[in-house]
PDB file of C-alpha atoms in Angstrom:
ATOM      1  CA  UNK A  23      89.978 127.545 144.837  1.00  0.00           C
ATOM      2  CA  UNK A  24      88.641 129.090 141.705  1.00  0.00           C
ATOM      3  CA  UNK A  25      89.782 132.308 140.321  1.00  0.00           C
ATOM      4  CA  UNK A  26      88.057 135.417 138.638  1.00  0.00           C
ATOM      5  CA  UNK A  27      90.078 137.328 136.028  1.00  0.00           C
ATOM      6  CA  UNK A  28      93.549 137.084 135.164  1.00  0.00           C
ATOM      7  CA  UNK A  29      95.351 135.799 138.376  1.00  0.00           C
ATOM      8  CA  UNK A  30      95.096 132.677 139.336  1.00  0.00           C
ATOM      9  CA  UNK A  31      94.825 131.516 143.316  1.00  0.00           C
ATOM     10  CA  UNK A  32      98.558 130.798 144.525  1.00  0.00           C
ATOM     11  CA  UNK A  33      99.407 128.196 147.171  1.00  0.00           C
ATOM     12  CA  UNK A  34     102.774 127.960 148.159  1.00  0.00           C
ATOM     13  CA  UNK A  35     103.864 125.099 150.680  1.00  0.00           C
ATOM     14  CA  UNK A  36     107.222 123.427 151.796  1.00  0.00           C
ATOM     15  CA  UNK A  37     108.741 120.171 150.345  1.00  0.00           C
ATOM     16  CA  UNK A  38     107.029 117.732 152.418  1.00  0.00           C
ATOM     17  CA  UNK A  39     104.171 119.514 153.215  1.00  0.00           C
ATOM     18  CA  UNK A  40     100.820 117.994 152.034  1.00  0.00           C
ATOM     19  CA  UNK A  41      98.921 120.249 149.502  1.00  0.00           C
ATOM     20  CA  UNK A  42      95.088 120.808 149.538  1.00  0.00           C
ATOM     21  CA  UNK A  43      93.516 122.611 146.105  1.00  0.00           C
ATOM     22  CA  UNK A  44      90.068 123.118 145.969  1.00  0.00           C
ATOM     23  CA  UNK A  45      87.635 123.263 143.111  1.00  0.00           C
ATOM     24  CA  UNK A  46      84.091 124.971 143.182  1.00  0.00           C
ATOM     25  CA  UNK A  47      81.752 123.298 140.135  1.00  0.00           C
ATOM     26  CA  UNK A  48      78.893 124.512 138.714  1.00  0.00           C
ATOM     27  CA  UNK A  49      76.880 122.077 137.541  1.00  0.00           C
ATOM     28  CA  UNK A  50      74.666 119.902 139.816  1.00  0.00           C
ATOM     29  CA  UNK A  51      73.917 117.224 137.153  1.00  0.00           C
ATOM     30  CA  UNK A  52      78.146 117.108 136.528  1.00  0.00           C
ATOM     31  CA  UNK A  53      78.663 113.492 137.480  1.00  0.00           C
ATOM     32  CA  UNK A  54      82.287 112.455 136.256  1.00  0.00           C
ATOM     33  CA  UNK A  55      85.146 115.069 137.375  1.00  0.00           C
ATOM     34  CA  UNK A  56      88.662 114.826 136.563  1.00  0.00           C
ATOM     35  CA  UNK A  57      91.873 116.703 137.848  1.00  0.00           C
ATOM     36  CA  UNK A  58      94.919 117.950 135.975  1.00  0.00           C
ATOM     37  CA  UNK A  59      98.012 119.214 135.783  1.00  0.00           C
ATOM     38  CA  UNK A  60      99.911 121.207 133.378  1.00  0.00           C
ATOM     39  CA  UNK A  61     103.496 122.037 134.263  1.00  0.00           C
ATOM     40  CA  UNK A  62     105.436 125.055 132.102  1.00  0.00           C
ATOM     41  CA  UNK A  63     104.897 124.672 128.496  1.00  0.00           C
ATOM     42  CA  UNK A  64     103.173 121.657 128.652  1.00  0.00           C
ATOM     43  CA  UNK A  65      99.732 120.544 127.898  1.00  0.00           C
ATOM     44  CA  UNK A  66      97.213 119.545 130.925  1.00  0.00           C
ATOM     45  CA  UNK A  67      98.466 115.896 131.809  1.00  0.00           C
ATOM     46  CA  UNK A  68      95.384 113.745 133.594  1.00  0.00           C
ATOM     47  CA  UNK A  69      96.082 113.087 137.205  1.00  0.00           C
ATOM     48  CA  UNK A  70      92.728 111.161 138.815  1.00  0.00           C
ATOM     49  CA  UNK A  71      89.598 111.047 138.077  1.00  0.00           C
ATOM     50  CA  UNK A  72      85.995 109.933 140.529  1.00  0.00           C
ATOM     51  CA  UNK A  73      82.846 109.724 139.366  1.00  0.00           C
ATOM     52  CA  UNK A  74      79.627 110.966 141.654  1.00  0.00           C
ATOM     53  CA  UNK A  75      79.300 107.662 143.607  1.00  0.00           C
ATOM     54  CA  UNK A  76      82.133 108.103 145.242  1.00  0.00           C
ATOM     55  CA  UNK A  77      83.198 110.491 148.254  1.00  0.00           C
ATOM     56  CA  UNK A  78      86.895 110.105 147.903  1.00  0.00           C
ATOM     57  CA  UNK A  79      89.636 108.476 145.140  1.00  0.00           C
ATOM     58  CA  UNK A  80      92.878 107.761 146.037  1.00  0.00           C
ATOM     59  CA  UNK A  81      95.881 107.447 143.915  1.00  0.00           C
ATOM     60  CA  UNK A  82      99.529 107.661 144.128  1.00  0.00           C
ATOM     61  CA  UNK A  83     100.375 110.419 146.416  1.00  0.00           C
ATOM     62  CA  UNK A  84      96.763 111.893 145.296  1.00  0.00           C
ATOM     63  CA  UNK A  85      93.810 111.800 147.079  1.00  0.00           C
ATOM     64  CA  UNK A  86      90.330 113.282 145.629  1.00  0.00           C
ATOM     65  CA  UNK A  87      87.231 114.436 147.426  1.00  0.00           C
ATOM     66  CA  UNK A  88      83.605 114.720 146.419  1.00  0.00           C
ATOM     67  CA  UNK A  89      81.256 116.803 148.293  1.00  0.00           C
ATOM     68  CA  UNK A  90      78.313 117.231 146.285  1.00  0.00           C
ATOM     69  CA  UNK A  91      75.775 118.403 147.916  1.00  0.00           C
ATOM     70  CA  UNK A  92      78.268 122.028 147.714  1.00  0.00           C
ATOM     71  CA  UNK A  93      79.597 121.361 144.677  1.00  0.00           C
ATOM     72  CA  UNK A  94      82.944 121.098 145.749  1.00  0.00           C
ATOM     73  CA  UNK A  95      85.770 118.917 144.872  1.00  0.00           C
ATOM     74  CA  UNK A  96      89.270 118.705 146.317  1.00  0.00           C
ATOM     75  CA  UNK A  97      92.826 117.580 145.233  1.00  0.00           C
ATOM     76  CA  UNK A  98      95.258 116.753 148.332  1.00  0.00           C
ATOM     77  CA  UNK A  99      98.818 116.184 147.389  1.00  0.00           C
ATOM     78  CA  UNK A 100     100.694 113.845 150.240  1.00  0.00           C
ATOM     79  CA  UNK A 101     104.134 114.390 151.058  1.00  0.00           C
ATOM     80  CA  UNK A 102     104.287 117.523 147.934  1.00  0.00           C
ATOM     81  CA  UNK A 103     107.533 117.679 145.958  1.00  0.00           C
ATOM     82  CA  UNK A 104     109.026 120.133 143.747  1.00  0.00           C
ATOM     83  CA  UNK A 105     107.834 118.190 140.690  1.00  0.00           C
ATOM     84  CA  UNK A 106     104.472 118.698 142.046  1.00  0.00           C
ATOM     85  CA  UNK A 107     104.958 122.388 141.021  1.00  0.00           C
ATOM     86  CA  UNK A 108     102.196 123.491 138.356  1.00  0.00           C
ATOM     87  CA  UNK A 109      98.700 124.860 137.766  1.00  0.00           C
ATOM     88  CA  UNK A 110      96.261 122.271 138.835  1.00  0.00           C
ATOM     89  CA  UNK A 111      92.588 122.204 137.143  1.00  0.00           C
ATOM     90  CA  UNK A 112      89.777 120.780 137.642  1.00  0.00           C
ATOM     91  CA  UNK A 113      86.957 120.066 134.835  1.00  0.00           C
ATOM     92  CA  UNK A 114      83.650 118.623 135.489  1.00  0.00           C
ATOM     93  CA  UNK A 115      81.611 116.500 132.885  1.00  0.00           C
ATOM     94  CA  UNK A 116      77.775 115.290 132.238  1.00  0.00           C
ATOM     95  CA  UNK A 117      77.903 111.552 131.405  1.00  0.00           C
ATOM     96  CA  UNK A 118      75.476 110.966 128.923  1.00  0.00           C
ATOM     97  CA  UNK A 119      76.355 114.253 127.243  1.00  0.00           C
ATOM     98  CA  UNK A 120      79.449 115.544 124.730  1.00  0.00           C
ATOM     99  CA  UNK A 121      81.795 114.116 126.362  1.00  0.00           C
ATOM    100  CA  UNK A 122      82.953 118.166 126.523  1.00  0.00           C
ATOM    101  CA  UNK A 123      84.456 119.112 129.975  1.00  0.00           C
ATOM    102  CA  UNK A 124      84.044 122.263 131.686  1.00  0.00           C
ATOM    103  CA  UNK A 125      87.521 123.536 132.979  1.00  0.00           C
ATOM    104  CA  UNK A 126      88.266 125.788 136.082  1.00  0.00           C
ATOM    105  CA  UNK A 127      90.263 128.676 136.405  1.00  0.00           C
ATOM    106  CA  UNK A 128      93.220 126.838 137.516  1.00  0.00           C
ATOM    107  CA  UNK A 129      95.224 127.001 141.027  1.00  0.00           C
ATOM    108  CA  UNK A 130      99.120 127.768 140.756  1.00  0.00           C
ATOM    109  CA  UNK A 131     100.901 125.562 143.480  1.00  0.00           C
ATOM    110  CA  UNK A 132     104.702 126.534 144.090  1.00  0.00           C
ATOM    111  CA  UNK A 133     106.559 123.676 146.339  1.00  0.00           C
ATOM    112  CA  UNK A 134     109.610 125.458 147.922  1.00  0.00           C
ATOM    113  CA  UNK A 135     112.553 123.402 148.900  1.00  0.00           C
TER     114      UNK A 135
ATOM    115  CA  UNK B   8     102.443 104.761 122.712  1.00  0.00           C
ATOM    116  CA  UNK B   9     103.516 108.417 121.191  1.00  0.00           C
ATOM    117  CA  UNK B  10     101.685 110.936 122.797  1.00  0.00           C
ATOM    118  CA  UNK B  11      99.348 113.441 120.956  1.00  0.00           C
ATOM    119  CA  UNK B  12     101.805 115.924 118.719  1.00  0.00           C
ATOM    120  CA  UNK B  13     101.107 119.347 117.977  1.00  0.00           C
ATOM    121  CA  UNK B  14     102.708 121.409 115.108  1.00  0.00           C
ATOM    122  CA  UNK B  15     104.249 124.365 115.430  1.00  0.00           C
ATOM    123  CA  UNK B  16     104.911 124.481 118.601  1.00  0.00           C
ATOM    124  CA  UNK B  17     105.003 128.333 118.550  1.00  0.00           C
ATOM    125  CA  UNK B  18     104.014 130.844 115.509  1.00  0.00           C
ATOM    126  CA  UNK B  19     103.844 134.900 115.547  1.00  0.00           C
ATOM    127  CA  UNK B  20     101.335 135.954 112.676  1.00  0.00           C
ATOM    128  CA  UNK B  21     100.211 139.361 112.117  1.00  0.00           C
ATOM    129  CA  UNK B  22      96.448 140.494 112.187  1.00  0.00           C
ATOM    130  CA  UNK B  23      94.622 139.638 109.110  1.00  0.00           C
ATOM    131  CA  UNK B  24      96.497 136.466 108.216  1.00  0.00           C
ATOM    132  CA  UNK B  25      95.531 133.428 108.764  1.00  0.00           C
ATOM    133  CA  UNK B  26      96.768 130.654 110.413  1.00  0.00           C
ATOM    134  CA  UNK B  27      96.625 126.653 110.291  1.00  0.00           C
ATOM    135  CA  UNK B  28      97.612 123.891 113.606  1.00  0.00           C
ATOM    136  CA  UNK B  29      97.691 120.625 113.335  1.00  0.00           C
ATOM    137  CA  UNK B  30      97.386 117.647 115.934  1.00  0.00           C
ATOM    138  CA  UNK B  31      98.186 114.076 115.679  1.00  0.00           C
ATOM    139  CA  UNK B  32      96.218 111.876 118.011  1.00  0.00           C
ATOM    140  CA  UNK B  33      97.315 109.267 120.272  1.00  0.00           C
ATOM    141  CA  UNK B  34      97.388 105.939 117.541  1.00  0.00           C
ATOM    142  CA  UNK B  35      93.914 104.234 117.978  1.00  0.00           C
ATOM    143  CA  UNK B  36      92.427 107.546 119.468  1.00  0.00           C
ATOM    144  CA  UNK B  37      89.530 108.566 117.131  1.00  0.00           C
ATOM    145  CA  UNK B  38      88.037 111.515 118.858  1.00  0.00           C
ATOM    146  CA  UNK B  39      89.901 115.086 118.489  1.00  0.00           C
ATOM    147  CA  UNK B  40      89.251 118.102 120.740  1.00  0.00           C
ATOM    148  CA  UNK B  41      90.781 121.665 120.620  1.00  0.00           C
ATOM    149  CA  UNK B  42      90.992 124.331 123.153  1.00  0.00           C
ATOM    150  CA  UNK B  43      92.264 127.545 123.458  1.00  0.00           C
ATOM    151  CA  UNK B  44      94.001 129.067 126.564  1.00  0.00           C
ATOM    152  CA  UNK B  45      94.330 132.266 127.678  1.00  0.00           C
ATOM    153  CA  UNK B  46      95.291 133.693 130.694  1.00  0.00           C
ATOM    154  CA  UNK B  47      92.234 135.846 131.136  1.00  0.00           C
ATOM    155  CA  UNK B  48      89.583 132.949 129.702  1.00  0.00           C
ATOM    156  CA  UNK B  49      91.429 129.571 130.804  1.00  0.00           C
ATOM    157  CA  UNK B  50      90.518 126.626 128.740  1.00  0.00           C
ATOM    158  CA  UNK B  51      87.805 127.064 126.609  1.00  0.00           C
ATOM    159  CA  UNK B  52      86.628 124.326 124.249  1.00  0.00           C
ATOM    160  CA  UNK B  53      86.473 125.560 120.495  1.00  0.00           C
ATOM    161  CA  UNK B  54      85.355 122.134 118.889  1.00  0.00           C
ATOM    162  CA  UNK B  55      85.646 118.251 118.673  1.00  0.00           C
ATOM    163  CA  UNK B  56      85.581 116.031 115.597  1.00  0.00           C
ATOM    164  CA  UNK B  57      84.819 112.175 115.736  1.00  0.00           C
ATOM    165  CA  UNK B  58      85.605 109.999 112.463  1.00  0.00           C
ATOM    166  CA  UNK B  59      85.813 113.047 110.306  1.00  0.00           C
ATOM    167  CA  UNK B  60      82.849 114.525 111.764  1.00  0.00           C
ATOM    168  CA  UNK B  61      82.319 117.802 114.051  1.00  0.00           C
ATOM    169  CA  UNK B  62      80.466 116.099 116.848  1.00  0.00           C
ATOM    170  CA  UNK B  63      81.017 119.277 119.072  1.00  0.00           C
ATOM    171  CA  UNK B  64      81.248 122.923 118.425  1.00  0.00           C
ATOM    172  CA  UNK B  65      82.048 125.772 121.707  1.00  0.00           C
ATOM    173  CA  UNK B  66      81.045 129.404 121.316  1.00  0.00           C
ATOM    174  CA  UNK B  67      84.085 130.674 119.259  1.00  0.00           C
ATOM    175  CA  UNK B  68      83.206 133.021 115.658  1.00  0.00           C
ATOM    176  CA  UNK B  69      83.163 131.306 112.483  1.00  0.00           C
ATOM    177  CA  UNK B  70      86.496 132.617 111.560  1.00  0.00           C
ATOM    178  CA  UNK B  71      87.641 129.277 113.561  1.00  0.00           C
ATOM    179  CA  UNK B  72      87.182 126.068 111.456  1.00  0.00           C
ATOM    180  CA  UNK B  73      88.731 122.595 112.054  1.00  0.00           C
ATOM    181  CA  UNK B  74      88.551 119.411 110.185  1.00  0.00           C
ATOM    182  CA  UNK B  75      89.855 115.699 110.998  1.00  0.00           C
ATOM    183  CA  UNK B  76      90.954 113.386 108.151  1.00  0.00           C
ATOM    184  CA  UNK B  77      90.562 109.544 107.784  1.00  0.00           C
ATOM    185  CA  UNK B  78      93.680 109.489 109.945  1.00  0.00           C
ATOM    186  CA  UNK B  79      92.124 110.782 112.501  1.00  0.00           C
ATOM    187  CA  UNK B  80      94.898 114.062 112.590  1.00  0.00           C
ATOM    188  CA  UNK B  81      93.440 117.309 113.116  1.00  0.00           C
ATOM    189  CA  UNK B  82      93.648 120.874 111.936  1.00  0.00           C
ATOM    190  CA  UNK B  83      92.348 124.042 112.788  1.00  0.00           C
ATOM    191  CA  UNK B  84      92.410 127.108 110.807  1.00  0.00           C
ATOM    192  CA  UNK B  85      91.839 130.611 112.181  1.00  0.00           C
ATOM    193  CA  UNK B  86      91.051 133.197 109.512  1.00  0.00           C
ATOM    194  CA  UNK B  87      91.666 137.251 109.465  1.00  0.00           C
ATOM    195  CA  UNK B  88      93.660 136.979 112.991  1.00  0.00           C
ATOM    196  CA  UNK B  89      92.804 139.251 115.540  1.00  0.00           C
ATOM    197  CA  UNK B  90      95.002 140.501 118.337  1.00  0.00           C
ATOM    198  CA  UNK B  91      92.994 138.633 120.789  1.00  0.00           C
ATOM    199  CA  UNK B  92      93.784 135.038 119.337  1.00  0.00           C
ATOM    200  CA  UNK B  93      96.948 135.081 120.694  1.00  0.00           C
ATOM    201  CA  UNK B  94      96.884 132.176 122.774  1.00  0.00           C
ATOM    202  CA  UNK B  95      97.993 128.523 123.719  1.00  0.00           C
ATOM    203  CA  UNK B  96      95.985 125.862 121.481  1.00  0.00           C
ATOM    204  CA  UNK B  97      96.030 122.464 123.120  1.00  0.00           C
ATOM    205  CA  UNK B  98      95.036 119.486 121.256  1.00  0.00           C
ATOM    206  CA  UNK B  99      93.323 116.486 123.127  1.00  0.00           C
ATOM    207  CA  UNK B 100      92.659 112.912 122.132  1.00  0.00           C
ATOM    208  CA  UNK B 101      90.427 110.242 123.544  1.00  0.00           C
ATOM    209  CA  UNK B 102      89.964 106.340 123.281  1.00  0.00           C
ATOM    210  CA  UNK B 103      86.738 104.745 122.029  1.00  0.00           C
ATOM    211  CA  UNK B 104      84.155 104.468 124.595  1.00  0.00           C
ATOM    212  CA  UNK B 105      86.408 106.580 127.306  1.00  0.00           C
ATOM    213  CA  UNK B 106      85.784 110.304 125.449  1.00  0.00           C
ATOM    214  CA  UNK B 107      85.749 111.704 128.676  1.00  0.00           C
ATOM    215  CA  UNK B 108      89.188 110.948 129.105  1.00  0.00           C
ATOM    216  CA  UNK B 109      91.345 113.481 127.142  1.00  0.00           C
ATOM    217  CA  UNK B 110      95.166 113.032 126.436  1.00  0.00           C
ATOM    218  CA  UNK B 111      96.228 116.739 125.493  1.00  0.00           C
ATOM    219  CA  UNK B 112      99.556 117.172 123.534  1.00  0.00           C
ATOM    220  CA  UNK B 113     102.006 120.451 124.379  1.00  0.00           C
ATOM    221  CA  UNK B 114     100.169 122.807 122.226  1.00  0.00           C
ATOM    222  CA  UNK B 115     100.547 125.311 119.710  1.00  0.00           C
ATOM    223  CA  UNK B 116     101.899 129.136 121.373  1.00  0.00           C
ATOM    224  CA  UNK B 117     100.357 131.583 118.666  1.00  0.00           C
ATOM    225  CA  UNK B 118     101.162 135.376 119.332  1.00  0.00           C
ATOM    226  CA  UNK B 119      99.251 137.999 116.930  1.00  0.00           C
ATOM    227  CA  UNK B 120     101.413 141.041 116.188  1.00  0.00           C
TER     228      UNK B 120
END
């Protein structure tokens, strides 16, 4: 989930395991949301992205979920790696807007060999 | 395709300077965003320039300016440094028509002594 302050939520899970990061948004008329990932020293690298007329994306080893009637989106992670290892954000935008997104705190996963 | 390039990579300034970043877009990529990242505030969008134009400006002082040249590269300058703009600035470009989509490069580590 979303964090407050300076640490960020920390899920650790097995090589193999499947990962499941959440993401609370904030704004109802948000209607394009995108997930990334930015490993150590790198810039946030684009992962998958669903638009509000869809429930559910699926990419390579990625899965998203929409719910939004509770604002709340979801990254699962299928068969996690150590590669996989990163902060994870989500960022929610307004089509017909700037174009600006909105970022979350960020979740830390740590995949453990 | 190169990927969006960010130089320095990593600067230590002193309060009062100032200090100037610049960001090569992805070629073709005509839209220009910077961030900065802090632990404490995550990402937060400073401002985004389209065909030499600011299209978008985030809730930073004035003592952060940017400006995009026919090229579409970037800079930003931060004036009279403060210890609190030490932070990672990430550079972000986007296609025509797909602005929502941002490619960031690896950023720019500035540390204020």
């Amino acid at each position: 989930g979303e964090s407050v302050g300076l640490h960020l939520p920390t899920l650790s899970v097995q090589e193999g395991d499947n990962s499941i990061i959440n993401c609370a948004y904030s704004n109802s008329a948000s209607d394009y949301f995108i997930w990334y990932k930015q490993e150590s020293g790198k810039g946030p690298q684009f992962i998958i992205d669903i638009r509000s007329n869809m429930d559910k994306r699926q990419g390579q080893r990625v899965t998203v979920l929409l719910n939004k009637t509770v604002k709340h989106l979801s990254l699962q992670i299928a068969a996690t790696q150590p590669g996989d290892s990163a902060v994870y954000f989500c960022a929610e935008l307004e089509s017909g807007g700037s174009y600006i997104p909105t970022f979350g705190r960020g979740t830390s996963l740590i995949v453990h060999p | 395709k190169a990927g969006v390039t960010q130089t320095p990579r990593y600067l230590i300034k002193t309060r009062g300077q100032q200090v100037t970043l610049s960001c090569s877009p992805i070629s073709g990529h005509r839209s220009v965003s910077w961030y900065q990242q802090t632990p404490g505030q995550g990402l937060q969008f400073l401002f985004e320039y389209f065909s030499e134009t600011q299209r978008n400006k985030g809730n930073f002082p004035g003592r952060f300016s940017g400006r995009q040249f026919s090229n579409s590269r970037s800079e930003m300058n931060v004036s009279t440094l403060e210890l609190g703009d030490s932070a990672l600035y990430l550079c972000a470009s986007s296609p025509a028509g797909r602005e929502e989509t941002q490619y960031f490069g690896p950023g720019t580590r500035l540390l204020v002594l």
